[in-house]
C-alpha atoms as a printed R data frame, in Angstrom:
    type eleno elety resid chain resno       x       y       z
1   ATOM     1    CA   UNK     A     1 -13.570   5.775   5.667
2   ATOM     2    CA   UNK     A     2 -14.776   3.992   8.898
3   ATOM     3    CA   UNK     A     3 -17.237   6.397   9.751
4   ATOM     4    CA   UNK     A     4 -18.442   6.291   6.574
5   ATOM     5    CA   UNK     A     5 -19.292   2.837   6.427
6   ATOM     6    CA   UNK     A     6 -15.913   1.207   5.780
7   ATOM     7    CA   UNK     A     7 -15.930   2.527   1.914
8   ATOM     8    CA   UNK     A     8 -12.827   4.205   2.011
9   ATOM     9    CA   UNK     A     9 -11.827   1.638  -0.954
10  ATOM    10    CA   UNK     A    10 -13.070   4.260  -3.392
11  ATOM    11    CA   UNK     A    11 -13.285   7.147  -2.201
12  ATOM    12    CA   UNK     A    12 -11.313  10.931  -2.858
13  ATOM    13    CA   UNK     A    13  -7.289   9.980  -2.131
14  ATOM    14    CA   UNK     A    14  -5.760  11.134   1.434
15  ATOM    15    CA   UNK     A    15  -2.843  10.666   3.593
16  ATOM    16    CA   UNK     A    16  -4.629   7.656   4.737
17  ATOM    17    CA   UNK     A    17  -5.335   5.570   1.584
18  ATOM    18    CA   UNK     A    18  -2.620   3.196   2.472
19  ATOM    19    CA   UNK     A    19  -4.903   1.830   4.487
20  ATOM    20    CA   UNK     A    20  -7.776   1.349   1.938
21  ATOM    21    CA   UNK     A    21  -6.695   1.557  -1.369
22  ATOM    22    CA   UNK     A    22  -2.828   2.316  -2.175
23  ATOM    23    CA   UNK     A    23  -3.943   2.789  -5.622
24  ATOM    24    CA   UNK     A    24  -5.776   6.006  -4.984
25  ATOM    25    CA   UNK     A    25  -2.135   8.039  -4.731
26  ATOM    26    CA   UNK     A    26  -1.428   8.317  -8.065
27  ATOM    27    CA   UNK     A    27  -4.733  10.543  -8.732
28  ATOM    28    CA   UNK     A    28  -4.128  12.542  -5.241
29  ATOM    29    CA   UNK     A    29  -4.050  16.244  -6.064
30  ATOM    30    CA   UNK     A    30  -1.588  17.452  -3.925
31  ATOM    31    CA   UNK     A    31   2.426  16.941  -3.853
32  ATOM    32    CA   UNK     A    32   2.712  15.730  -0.757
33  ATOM    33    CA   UNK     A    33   0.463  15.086   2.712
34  ATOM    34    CA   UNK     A    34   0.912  13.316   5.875
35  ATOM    35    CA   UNK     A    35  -2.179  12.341   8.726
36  ATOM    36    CA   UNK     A    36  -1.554  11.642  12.083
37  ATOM    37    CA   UNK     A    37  -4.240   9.741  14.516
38  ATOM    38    CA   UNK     A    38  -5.295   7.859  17.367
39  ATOM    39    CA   UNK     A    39  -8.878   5.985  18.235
40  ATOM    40    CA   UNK     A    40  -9.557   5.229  21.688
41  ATOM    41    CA   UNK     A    41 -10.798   1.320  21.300
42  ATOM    42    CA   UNK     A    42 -13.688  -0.064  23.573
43  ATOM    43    CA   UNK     A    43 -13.582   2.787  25.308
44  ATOM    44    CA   UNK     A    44 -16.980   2.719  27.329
45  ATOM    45    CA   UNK     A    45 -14.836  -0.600  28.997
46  ATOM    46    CA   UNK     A    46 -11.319  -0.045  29.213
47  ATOM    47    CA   UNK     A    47  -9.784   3.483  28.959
48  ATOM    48    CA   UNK     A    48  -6.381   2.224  28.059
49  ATOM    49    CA   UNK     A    49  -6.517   0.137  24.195
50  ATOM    50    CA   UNK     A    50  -6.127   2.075  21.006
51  ATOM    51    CA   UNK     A    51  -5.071   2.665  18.053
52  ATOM    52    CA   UNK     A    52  -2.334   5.020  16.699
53  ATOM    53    CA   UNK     A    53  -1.287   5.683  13.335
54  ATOM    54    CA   UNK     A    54   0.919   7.839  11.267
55  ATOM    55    CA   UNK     A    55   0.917   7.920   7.187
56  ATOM    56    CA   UNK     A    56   2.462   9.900   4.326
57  ATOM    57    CA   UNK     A    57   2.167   9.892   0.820
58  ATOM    58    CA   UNK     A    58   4.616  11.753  -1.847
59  ATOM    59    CA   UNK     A    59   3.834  12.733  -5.284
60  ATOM    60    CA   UNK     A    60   7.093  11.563  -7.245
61  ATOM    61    CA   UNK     A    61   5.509  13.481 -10.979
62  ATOM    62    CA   UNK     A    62   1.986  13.138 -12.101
63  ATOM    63    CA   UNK     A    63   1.864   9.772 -12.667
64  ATOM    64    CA   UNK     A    64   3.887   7.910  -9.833
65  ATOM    65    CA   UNK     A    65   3.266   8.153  -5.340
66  ATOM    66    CA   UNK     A    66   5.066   6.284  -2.938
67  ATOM    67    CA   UNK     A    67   3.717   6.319   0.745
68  ATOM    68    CA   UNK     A    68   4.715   4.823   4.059
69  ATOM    69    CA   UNK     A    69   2.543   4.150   7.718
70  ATOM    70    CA   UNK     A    70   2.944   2.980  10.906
71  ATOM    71    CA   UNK     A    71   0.410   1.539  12.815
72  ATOM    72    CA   UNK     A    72   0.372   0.304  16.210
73  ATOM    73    CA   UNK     A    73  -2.447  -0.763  18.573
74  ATOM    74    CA   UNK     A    74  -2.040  -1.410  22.379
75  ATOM    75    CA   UNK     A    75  -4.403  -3.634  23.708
76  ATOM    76    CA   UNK     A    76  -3.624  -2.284  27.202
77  ATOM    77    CA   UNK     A    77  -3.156  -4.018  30.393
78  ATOM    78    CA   UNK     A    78  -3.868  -7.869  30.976
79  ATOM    79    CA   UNK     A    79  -3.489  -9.621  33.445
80  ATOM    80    CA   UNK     A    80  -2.405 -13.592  32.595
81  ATOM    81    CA   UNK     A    81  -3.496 -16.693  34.643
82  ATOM    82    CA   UNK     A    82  -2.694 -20.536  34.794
83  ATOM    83    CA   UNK     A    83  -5.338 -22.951  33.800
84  ATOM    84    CA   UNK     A    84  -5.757 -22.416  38.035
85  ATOM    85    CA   UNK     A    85  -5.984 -19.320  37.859
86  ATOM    86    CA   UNK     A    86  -3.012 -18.462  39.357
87  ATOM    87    CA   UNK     A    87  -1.861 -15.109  38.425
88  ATOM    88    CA   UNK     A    88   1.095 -15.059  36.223
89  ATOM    89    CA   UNK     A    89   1.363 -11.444  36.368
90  ATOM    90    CA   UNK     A    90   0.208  -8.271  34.157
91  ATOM    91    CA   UNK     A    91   1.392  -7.605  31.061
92  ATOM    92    CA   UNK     A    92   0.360  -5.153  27.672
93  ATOM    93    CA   UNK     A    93   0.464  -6.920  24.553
94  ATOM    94    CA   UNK     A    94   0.432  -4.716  21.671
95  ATOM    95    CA   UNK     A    95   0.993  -5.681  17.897
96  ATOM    96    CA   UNK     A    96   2.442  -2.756  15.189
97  ATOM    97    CA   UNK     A    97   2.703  -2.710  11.106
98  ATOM    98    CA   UNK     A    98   5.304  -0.410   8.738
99  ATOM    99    CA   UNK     A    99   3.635  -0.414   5.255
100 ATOM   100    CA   UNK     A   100   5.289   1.140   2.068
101 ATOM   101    CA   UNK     A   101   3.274   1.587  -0.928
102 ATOM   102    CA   UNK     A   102   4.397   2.426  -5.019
103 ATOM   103    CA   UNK     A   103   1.274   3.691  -7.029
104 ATOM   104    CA   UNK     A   104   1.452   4.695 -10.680
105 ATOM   105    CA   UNK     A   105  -0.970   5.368 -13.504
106 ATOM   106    CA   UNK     A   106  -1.281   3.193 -16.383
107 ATOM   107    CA   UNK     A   107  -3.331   5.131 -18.349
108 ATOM   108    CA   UNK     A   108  -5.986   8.505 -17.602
109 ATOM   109    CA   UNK     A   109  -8.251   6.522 -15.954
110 ATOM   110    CA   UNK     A   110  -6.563   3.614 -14.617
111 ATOM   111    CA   UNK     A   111  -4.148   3.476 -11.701
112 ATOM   112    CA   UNK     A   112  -2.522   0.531 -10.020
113 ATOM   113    CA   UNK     A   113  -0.360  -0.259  -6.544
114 ATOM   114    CA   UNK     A   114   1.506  -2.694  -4.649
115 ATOM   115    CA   UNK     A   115   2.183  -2.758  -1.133
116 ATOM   116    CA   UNK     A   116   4.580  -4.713   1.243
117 ATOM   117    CA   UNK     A   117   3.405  -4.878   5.185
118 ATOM   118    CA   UNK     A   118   6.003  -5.966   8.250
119 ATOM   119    CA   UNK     A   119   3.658  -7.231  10.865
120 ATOM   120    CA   UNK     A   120   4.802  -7.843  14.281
121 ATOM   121    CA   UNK     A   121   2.165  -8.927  16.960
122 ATOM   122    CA   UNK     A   122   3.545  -9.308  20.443
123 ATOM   123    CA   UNK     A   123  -0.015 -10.754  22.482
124 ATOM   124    CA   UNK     A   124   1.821 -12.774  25.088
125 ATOM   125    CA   UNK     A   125   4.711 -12.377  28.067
126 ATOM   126    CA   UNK     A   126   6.453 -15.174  26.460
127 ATOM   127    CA   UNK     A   127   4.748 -17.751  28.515
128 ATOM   128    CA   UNK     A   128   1.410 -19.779  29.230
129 ATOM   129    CA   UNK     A   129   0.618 -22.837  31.085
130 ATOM   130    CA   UNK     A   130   1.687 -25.114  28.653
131 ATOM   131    CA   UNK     A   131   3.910 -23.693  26.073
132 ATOM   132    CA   UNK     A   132   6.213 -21.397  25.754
133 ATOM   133    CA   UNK     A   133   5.481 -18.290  23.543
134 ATOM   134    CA   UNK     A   134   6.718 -15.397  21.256
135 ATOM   135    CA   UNK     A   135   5.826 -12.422  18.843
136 ATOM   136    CA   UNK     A   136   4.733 -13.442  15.915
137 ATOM   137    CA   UNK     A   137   6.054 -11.848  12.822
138 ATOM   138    CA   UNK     A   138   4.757 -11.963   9.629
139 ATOM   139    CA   UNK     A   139   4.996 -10.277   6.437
140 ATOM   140    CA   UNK     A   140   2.392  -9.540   3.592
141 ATOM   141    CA   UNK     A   141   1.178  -7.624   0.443
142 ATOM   142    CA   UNK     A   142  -1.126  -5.786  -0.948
143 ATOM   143    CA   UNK     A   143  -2.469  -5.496  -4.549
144 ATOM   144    CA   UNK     A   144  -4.294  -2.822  -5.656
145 ATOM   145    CA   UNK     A   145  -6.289  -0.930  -8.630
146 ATOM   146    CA   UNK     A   146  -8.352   2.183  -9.471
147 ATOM   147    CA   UNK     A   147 -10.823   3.533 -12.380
148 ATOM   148    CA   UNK     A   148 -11.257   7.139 -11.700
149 ATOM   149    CA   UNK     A   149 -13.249   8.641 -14.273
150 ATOM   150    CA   UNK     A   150 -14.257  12.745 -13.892
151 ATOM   151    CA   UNK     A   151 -17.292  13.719 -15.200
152 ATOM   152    CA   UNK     A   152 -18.884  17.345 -16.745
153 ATOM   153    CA   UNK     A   153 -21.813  17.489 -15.229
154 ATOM   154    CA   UNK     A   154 -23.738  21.064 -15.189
155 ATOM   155    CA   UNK     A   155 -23.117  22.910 -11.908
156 ATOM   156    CA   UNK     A   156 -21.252  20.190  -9.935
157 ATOM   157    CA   UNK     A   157 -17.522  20.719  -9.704
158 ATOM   158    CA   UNK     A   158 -14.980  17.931  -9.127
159 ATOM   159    CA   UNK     A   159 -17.640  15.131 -10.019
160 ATOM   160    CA   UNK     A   160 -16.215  11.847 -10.783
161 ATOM   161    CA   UNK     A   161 -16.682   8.049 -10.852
162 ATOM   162    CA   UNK     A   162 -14.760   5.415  -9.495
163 ATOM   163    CA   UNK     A   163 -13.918   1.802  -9.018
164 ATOM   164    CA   UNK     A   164 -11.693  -0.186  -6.844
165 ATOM   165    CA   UNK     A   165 -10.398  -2.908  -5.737
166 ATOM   166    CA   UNK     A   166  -7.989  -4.054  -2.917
167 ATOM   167    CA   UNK     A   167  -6.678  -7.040  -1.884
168 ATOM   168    CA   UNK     A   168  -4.456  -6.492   1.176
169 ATOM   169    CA   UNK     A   169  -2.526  -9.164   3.357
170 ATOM   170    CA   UNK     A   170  -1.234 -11.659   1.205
171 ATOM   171    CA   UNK     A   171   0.690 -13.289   3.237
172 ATOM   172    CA   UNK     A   172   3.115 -15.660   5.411
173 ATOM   173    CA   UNK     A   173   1.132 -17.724   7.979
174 ATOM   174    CA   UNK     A   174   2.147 -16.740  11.791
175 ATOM   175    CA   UNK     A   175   2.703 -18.477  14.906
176 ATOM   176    CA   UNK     A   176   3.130 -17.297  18.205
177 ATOM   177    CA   UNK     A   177   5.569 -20.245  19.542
178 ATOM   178    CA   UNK     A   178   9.016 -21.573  18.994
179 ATOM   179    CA   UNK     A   179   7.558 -25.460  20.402
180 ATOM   180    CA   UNK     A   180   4.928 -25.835  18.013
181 ATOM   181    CA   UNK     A   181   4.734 -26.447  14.328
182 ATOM   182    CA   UNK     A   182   0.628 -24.605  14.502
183 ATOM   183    CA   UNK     A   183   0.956 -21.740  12.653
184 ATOM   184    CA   UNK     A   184  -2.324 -19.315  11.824
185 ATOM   185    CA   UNK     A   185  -3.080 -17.767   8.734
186 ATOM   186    CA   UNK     A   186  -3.210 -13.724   8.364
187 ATOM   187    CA   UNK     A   187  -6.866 -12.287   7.445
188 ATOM   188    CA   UNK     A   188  -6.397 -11.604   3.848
189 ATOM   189    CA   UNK     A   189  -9.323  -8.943   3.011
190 ATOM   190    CA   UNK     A   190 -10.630  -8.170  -0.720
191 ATOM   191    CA   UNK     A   191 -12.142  -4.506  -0.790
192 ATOM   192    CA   UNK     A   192 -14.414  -3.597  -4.015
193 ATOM   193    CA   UNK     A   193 -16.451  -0.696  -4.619
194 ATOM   194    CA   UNK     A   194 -17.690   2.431  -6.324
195 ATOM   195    CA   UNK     A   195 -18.498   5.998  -5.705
């Protein structure tokens, strides 16, 4: 989906349509499949950030999928100052998500899924100049649907239409200290699109 543009909203289901469109499992063809993977991030800077991941999706009958991921993305080795610049020491914040997804068909043509996300986002060694820090936890949701209409079209096997929509992280504001009452909201993203 990335390479293609980000339109893995609509696109043929995978292992990975958790993270595009959870809706897309209940029209996946096969009983079961898993993908494993890992992009090296900014890597003509830094050769230590990326991101790993690991999803799986089971058929339950021809109508219903349920699928789980993991996700986690080091953002390698930092090293933290004072407002002096007074080294406070190195440290590699990372932040990591476990998503589970149920998908079902309403009707042919129509599919629909919800998703719940744990989201835990550790960016700091528990300190700064001024206030003291932690992980930030959140959790959110996703809502999800699908038209997937196959055609008959003369010589062209498999063709189809579709249509989806995705919005994903509805969610709980975070905040990434105990001292202060600022918390920051999560980016909630809508997806739409054909193919």
């Amino acid at each position: 989906g990335g390479g293609m543009g980000d339109i893995g909203v609509s696109t043929t289901p995978d292992a990975y349509s958790l993270f595009w469109n959870p809706a897309k499992y209940a029209f996946a063809e096969k009983q079961f499949g898993v993908g494993v993977g890992y992009v090296p991030w900014l890597r003509g800077l830094v050769n230590d950030i990326g991101l790993s991941s690991v999803a799986g999706f089971w058929k339950i009958d021809s109508k219903q999928a349920i699928a789980m991921s993991l996700r986690f993305f080091s953002m390698g080795e930092v090293q933290y100052t004072d407002d002096q610049g007074v080294s406070l020491g190195n440290y590699k914040p990372n932040e990591f998500t476990i998503d589970a997804t149920y998908s079902r068909k309403f009707s042919p043509v129509i599919s629909g899924a919800v998703a719940a996300r744990f989201i835990y986002s550790n960016l700091t060694p528990g300190y700064n100049s001024t206030v003291e820090t932690r992980p930030g936890i959140s959790v959110a949701a996703d809502i999800a649907l699908l038209y997937h209409k196959e055609l008959e079209i003369s010589g062209i096997a498999g063709a189809a239409v579709n249509f989806s929509m995705n919005i994903s992280n509805i969610g709980s504001k975070i905040s990434y200290s105990s001292t202060s009452l600022m918390k920051h909201f999560i980016p909630t993203n809508l997806r739409l699109g054909p193919s």
